[in-house]
Short mmCIF file of C-alpha atoms and ligand atoms in Angstrom, two decimals:
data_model
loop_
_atom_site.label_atom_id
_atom_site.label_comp_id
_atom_site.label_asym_id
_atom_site.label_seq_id
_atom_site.Cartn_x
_atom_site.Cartn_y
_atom_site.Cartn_z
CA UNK A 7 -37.41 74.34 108.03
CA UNK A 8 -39.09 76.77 105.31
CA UNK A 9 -42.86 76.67 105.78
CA UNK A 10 -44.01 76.07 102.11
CA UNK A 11 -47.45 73.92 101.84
CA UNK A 12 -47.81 71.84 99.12
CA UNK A 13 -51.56 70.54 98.45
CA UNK A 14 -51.93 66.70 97.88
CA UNK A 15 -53.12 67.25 94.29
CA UNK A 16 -54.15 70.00 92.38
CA UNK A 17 -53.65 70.96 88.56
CA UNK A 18 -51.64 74.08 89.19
CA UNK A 19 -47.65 72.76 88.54
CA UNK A 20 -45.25 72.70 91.84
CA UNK A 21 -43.36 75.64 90.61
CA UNK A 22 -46.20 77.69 91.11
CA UNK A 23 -47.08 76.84 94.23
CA UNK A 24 -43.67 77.48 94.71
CA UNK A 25 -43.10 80.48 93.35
CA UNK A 26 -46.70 82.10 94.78
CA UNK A 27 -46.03 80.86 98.16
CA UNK A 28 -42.66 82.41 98.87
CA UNK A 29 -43.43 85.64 97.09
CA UNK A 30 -46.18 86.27 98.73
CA UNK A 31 -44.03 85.54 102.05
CA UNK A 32 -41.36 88.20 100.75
CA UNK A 33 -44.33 90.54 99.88
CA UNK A 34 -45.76 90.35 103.95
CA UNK A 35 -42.70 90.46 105.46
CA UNK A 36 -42.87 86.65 107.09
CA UNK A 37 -39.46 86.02 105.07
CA UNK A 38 -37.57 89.57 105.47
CA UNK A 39 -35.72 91.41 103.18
CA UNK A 40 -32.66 90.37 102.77
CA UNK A 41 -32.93 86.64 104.19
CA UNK A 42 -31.60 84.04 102.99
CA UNK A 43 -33.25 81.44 101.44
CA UNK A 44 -33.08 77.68 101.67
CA UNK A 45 -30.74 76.31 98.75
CA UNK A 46 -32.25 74.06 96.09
CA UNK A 47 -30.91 70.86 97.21
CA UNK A 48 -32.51 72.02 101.03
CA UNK A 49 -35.78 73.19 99.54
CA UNK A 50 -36.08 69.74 97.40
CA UNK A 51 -35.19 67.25 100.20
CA UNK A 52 -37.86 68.86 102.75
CA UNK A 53 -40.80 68.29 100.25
CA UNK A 54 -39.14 65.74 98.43
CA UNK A 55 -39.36 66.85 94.44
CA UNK A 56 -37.28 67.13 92.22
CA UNK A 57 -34.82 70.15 91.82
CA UNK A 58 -36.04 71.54 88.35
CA UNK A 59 -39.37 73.17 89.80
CA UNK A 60 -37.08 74.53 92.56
CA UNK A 61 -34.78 75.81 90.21
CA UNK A 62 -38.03 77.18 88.23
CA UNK A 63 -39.42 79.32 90.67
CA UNK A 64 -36.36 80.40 92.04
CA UNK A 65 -35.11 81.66 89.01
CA UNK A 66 -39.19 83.45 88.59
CA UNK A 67 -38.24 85.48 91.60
CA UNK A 68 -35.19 86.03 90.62
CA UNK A 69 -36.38 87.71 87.39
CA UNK A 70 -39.10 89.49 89.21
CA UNK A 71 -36.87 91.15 91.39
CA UNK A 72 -37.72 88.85 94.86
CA UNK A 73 -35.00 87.80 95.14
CA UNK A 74 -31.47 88.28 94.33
CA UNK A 75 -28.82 85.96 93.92
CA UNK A 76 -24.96 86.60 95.15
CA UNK A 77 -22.13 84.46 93.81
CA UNK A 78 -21.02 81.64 95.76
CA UNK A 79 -22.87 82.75 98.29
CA UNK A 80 -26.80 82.04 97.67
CA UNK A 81 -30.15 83.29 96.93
CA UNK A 82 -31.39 86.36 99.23
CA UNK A 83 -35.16 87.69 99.50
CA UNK A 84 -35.55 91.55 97.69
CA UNK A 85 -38.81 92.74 98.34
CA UNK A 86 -39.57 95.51 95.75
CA UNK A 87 -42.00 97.61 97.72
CA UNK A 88 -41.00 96.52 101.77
CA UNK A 89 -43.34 99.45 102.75
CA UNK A 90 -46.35 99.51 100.45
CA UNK A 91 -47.74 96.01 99.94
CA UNK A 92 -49.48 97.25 96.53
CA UNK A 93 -49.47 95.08 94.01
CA UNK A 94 -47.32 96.21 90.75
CA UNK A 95 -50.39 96.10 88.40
CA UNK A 96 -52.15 98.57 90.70
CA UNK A 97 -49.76 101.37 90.85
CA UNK A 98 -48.24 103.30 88.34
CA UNK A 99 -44.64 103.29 86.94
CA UNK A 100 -43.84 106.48 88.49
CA UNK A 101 -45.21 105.49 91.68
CA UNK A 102 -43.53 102.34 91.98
CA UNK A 103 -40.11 104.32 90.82
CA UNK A 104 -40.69 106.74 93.90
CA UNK A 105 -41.92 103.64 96.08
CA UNK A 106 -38.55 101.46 95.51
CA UNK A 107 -36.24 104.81 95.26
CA UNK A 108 -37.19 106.04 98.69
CA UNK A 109 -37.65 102.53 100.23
CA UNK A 110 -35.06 100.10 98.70
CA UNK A 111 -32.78 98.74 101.30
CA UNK A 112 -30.35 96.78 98.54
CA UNK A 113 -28.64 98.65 96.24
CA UNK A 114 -29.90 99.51 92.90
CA UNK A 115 -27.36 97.14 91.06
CA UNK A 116 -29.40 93.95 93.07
CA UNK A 117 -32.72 94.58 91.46
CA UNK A 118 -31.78 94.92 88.10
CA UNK A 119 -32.27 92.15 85.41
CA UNK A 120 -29.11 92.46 83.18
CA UNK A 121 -29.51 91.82 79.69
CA UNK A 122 -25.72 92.71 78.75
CA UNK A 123 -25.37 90.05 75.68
CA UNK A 124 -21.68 89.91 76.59
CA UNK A 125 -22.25 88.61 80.05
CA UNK A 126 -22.67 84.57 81.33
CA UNK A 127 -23.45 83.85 84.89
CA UNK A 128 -20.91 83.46 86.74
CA UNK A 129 -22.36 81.40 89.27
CA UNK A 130 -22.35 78.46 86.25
CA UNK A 131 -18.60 78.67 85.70
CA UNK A 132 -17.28 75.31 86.70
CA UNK A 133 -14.66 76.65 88.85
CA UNK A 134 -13.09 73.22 90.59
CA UNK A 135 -12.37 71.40 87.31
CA UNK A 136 -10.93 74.56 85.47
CA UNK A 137 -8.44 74.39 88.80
CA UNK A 138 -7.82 71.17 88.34
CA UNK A 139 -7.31 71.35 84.96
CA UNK A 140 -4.69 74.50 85.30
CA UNK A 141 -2.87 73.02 88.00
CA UNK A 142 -1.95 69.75 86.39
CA UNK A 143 -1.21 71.80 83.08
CA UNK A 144 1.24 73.51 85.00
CA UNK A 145 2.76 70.02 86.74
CA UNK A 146 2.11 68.08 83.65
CA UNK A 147 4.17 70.29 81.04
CA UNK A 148 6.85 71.65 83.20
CA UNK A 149 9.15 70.34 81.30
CA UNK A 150 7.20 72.88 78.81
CA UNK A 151 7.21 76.26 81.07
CA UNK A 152 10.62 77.07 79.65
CA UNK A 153 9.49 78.14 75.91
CA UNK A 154 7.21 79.71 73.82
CA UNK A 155 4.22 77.56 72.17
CA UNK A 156 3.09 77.50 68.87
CA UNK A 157 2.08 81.17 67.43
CA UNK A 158 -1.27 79.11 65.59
CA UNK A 159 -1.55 77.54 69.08
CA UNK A 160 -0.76 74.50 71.06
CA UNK A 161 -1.12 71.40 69.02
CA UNK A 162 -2.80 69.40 70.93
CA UNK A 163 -5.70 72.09 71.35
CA UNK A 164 -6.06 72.57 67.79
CA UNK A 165 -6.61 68.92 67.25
CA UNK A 166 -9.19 69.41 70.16
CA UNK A 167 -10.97 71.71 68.62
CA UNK A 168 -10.95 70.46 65.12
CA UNK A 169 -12.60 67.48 66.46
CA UNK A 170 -15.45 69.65 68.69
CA UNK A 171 -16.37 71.66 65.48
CA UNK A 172 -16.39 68.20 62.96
CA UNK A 173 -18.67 66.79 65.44
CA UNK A 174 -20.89 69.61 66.63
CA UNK A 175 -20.69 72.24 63.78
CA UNK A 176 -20.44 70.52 60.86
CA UNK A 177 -17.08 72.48 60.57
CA UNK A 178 -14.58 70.40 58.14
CA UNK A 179 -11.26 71.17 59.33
CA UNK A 180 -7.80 69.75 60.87
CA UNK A 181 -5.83 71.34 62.98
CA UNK A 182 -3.12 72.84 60.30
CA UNK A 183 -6.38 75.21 59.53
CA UNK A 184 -6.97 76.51 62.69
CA UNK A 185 -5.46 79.59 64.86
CA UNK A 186 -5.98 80.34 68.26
CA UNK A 187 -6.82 83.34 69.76
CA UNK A 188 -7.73 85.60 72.47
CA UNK A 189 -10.83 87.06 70.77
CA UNK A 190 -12.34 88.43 67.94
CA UNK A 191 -10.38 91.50 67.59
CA UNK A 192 -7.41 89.43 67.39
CA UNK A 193 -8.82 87.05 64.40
CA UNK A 194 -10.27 90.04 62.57
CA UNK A 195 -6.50 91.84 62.53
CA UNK A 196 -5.07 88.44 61.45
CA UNK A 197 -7.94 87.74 59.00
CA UNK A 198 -7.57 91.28 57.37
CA UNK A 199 -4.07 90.74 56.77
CA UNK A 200 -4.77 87.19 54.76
CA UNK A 201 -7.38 88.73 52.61
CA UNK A 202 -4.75 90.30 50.24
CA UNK A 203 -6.15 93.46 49.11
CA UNK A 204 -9.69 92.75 49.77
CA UNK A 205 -10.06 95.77 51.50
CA UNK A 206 -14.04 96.57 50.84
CA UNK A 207 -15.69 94.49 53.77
CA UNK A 208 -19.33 93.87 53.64
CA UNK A 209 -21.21 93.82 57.32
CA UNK A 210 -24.41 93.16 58.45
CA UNK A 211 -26.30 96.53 59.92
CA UNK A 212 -26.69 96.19 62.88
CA UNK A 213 -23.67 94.05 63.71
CA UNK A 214 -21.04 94.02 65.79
CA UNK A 215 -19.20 97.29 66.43
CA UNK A 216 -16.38 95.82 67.60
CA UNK A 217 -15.41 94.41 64.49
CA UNK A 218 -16.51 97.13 61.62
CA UNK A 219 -13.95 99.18 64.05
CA UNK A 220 -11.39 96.30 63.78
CA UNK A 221 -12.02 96.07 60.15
CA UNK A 222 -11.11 99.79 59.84
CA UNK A 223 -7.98 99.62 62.20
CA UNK A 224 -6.53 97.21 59.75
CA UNK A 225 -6.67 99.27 56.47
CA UNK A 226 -10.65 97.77 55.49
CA UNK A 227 -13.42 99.66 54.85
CA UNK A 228 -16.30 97.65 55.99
CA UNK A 229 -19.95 98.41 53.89
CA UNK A 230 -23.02 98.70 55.74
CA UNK A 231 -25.26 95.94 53.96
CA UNK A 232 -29.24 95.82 55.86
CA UNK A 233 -30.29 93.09 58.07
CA UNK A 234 -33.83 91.82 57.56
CA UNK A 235 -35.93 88.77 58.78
CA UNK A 236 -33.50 85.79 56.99
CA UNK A 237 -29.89 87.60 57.86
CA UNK A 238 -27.92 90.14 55.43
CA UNK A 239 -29.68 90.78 52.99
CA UNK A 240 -28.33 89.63 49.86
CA UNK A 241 -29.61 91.99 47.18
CA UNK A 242 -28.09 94.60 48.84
CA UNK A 243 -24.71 92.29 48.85
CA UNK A 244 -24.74 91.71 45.56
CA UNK A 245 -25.06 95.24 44.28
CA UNK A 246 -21.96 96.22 46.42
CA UNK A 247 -18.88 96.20 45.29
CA UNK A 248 -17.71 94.02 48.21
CA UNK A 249 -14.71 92.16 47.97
CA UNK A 250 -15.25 90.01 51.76
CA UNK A 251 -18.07 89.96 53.97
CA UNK A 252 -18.31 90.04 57.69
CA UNK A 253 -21.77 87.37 59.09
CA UNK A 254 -23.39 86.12 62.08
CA UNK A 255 -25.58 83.42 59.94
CA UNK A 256 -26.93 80.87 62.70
CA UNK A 257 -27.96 83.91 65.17
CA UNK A 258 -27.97 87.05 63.26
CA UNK A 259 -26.25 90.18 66.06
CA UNK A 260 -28.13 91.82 67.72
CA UNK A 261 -31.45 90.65 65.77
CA UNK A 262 -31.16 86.74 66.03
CA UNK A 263 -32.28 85.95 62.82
CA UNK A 264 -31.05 83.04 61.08
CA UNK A 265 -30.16 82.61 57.82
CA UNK A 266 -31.73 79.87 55.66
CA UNK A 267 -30.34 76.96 53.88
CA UNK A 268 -30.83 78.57 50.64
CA UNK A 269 -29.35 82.00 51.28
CA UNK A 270 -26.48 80.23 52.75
CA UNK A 271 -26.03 78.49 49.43
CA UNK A 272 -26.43 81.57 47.49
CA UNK A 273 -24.35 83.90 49.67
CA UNK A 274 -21.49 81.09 49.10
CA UNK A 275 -22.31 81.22 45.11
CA UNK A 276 -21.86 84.99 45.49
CA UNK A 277 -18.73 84.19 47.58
CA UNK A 278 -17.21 82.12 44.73
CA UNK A 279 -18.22 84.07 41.65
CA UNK A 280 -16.72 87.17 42.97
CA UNK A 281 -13.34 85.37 44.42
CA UNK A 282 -14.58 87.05 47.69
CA UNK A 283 -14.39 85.54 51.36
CA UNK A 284 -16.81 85.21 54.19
CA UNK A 285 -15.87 85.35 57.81
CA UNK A 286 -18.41 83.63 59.48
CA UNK A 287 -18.53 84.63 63.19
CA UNK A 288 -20.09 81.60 64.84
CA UNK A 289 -20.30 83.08 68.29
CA UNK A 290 -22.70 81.20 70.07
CA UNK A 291 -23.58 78.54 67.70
CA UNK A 292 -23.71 76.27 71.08
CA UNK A 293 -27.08 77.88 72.10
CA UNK A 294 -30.28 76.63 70.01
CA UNK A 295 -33.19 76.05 72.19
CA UNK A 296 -35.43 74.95 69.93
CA UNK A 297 -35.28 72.71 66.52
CA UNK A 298 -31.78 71.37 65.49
CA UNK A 299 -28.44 72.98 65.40
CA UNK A 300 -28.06 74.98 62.43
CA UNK A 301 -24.76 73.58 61.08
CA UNK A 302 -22.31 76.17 60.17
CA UNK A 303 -21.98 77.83 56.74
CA UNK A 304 -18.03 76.46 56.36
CA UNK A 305 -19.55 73.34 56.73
CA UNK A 306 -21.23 74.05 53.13
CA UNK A 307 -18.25 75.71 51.13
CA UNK A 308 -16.99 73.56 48.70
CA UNK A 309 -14.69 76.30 47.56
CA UNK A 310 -12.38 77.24 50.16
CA UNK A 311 -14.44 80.80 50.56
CA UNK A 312 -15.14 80.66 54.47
CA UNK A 313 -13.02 81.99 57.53
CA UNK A 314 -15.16 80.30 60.21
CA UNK A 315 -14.05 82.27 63.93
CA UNK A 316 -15.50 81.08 67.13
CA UNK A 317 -14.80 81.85 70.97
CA UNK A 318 -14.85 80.13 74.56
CA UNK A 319 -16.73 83.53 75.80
CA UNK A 320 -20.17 82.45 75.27
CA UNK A 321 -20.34 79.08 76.51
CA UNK A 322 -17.44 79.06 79.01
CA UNK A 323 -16.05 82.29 80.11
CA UNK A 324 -14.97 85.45 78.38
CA UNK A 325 -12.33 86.24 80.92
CA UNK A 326 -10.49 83.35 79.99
CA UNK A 327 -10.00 85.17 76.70
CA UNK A 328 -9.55 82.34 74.11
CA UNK A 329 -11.13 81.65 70.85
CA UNK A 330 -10.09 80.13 67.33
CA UNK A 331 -10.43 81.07 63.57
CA UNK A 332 -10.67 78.33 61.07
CA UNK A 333 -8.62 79.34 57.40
CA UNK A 334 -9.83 77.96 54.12
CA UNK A 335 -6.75 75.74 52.73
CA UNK A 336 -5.05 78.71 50.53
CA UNK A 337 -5.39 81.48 53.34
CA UNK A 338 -3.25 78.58 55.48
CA UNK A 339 -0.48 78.78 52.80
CA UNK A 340 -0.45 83.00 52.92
CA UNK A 341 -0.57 82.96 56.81
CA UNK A 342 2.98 80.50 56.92
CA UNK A 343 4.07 83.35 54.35
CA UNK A 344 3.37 86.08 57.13
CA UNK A 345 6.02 87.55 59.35
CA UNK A 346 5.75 85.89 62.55
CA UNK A 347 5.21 88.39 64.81
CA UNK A 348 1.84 88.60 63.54
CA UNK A 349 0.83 85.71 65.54
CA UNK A 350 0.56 85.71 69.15
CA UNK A 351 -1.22 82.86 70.86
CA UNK A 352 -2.85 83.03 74.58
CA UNK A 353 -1.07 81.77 77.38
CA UNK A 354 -0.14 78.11 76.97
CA UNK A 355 -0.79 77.15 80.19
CA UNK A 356 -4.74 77.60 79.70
CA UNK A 357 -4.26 76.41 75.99
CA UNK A 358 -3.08 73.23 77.85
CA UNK A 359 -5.77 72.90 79.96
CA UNK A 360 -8.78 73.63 78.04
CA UNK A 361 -7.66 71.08 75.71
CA UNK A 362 -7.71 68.51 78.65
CA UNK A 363 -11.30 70.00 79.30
CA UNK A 364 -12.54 69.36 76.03
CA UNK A 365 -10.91 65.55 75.93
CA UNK A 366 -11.71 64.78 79.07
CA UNK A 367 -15.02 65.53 78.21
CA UNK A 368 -15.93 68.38 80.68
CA UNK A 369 -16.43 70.69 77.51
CA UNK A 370 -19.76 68.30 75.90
CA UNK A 371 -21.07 68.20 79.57
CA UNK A 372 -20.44 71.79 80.46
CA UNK A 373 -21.90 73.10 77.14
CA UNK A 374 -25.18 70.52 77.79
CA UNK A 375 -25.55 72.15 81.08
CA UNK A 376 -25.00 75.33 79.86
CA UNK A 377 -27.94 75.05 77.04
CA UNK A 378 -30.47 73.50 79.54
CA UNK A 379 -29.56 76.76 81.82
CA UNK A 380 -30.20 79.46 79.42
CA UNK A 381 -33.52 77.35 77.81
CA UNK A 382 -34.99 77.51 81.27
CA UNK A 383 -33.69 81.06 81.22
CA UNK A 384 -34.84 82.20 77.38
CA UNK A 385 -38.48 79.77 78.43
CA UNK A 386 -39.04 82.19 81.70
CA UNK A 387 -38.59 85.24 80.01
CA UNK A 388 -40.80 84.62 77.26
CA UNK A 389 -43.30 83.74 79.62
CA UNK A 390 -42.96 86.91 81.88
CA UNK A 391 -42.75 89.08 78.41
CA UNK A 392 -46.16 87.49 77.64
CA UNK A 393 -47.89 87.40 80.98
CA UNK A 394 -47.00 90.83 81.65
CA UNK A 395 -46.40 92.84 78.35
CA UNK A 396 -49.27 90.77 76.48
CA UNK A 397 -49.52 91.92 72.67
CA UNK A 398 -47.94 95.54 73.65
CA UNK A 399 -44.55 93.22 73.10
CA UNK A 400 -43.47 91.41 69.64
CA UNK A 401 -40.72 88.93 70.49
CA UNK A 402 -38.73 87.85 67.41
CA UNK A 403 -35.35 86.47 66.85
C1 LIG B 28 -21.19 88.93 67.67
C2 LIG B 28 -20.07 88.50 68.57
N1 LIG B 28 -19.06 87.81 68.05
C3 LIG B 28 -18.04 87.36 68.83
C4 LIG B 28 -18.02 87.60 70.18
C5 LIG B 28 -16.94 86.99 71.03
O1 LIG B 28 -15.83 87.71 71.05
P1 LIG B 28 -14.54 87.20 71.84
O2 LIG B 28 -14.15 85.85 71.32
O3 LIG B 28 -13.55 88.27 71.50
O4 LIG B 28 -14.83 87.19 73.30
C6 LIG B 28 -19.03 88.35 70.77
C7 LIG B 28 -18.99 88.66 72.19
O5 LIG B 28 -19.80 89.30 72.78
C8 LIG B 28 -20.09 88.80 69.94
O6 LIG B 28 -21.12 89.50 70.46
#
């Protein structure tokens, strides 16, 4: 039994009482470094709440360095300073770097807070249904094992996906239009080779180095355009003499702007006027935490301008290494013109099964679970930003 005290009543919410009560136990030693604490579910049935102020101040100590989660395995206590029981606001940074250097007992690597934007948690992979799901691929199609797939994909997926990004992105599609992938490098090669002579690419600076270097590999030249406040910025668009432009609209990268409704509509105006095209790189257009979804930019081209590309890596895994370009109808017609070893799709076999995943529903659920997760997540740090950097910190994007 864990010997947390809750009072009858009080105005201070359960997560704090929480969250004080076992820190301050990690701080004096009565839980000791290193031990294990009580799951959720344990935690919740002794004082009989509910799990999400469990979950709250678990994941507070967990930011705060308390305590440390390992996969599969459970949350362990980290006290920061085992041998001085100072509190961080009275010592200096350089003493508390000394204090934890000669003192820490867990490695280095357990008391960081990683904030690597290509990283999920692994502990919220949903690792028994993607089992499932690969086994019975396997025993399902193995009539199937004996040939190669679809180079644009399995079928069955595409139609899968068509129907996620209809519903949820406001992407108008069918499956003829879509490729799949294993990641953005792949769509960028493929997408280079459809723009037929295009070869001055616009991108957003900052953006994502991985593909102005793609661009390059495949005979582009991508143009540095700024970033500001509402996305690229369009002036500086339109007095380049791009040809296509690489964007991030709903969640600018790195910045997070987003663009608005009306540059949207004008960057598709520029799109048309100048018989350019826009990849749209919708990469985590699952994650909004607060207001509505910002629909996707294909979702507003009435012209045929946009190559929409999203991926599996942000809300599901990026080891599985699968994603998916949308064409506009006349880039479909030039890639059944390319030579077909241009194409190579991802292994059927998890092709199969995350398109039983997304009919069977897991994929709405997962994603749902998923965006609660990182709201809590994107809510906490906000908080700690505030409570401890105050207005020495300006959080935007
Ligand atoms: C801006 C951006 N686009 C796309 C991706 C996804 O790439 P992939 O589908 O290759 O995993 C990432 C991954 O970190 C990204 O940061």
């Amino acid at each position: 039994m864990f010997d947390i005290l809750l009072p009858e009543s009080d105005d201070k919410p359960i997560y704090l009482h929480l969250y004080s009560q076992i820190r301050a136990r990690i701080r004096d030693g009565t839980i000791p470094d290193g031990a294990r604490l009580p799951s959720v579910r344990a935690l919740r049935q002794q004082l009989n709440i509910s799990k999400t102020p469990v979950e709250t101040a678990f994941q507070m100590l967990t930011a705060e360095g308390y305590a440390v989660s390992r996969p599969r395995s459970g949350l362990y206590a980290a006290n920061p300073l085992p041998l001085s029981d100072q509190s961080p606001d009275q010592s200096t940074h350089s003493e508390r770097r000394q204090a934890s250097a000669s003192t820490d007992s867990a490695p280095a690597s357990d008391r960081m807070i990683d904030f690597d934007p290509t990283k999920l948690d692994a502990n919220a992979f949903p690792v028994r249904t993607w089992q499932k799901l690969l086994r019975d691929a396997v025993s399902d199609r193995a009539g199937e094992m004996g040939s190669y797939g679809d180079p644009r994909g399995e079928p069955g997926l595409r139609r899968a996906i068509a129907e996620y990004l209809g519903s949820s992105r406001g992407v108008r599609c069918d499956a003829d239009r879509i490729v799949v992938g294993s990641g953005m490098a792949y769509s960028v090669g493929i997408a280079a080779k459809l723009l037929a002579g295009r070869s001055r690419v616009a991108m957003e600076a900052p953006g994502y180095n991985l593909v102005r270097d793609q661009l390059t590999l495949n005979g582009c030249a991508p143009l540095p355009i700024p970033v500001g406040d509402h996305g690229l910025d369009l002036d500086a668009l339109e007095a380049s003499d791009a040809e296509a432009v690489y964007v991030t609209p709903s969640h600018q990268f790195p910045t997070g702007s987003v663009m608005p409704y009306p540059a949207r509509e004008r960057l598709l105006r520029w799109a048309e006027a100048r018989d350019a095209y826009v990849i749209e790189d919708d990469y985590d257009g699952e994650f909004r935490y607060v207001g509505k979804p910002i629909p996707s930019l294909q979702g507003l081209d009435a012209h045929g301008r946009v190559v929409y590309v999203g991926t599996f890596s942000k809300a599901f895994s990026p080891a599985v290494r699968l994603n998916y370009m949308v064409l506009p109808l006349e880039l479909t017609e030039r890639l059944s013109r390319l030579p077909r070893e241009v194409l190579h799709a991802p292994s059927r076999v998890e092709q199969w099964a995350m398109q039983s995943f997304i009919e069977q529903g897991h994929w709405y659920r997962h994603i749902r679970r998923m965006r609660s997760l990182y709201r809590k997540r994107h809510g906490l740090l906000i908080e700690l930003i505030r409570t401890h950097l105050g207005s020495r910190a300006l959080i935007t994007g």
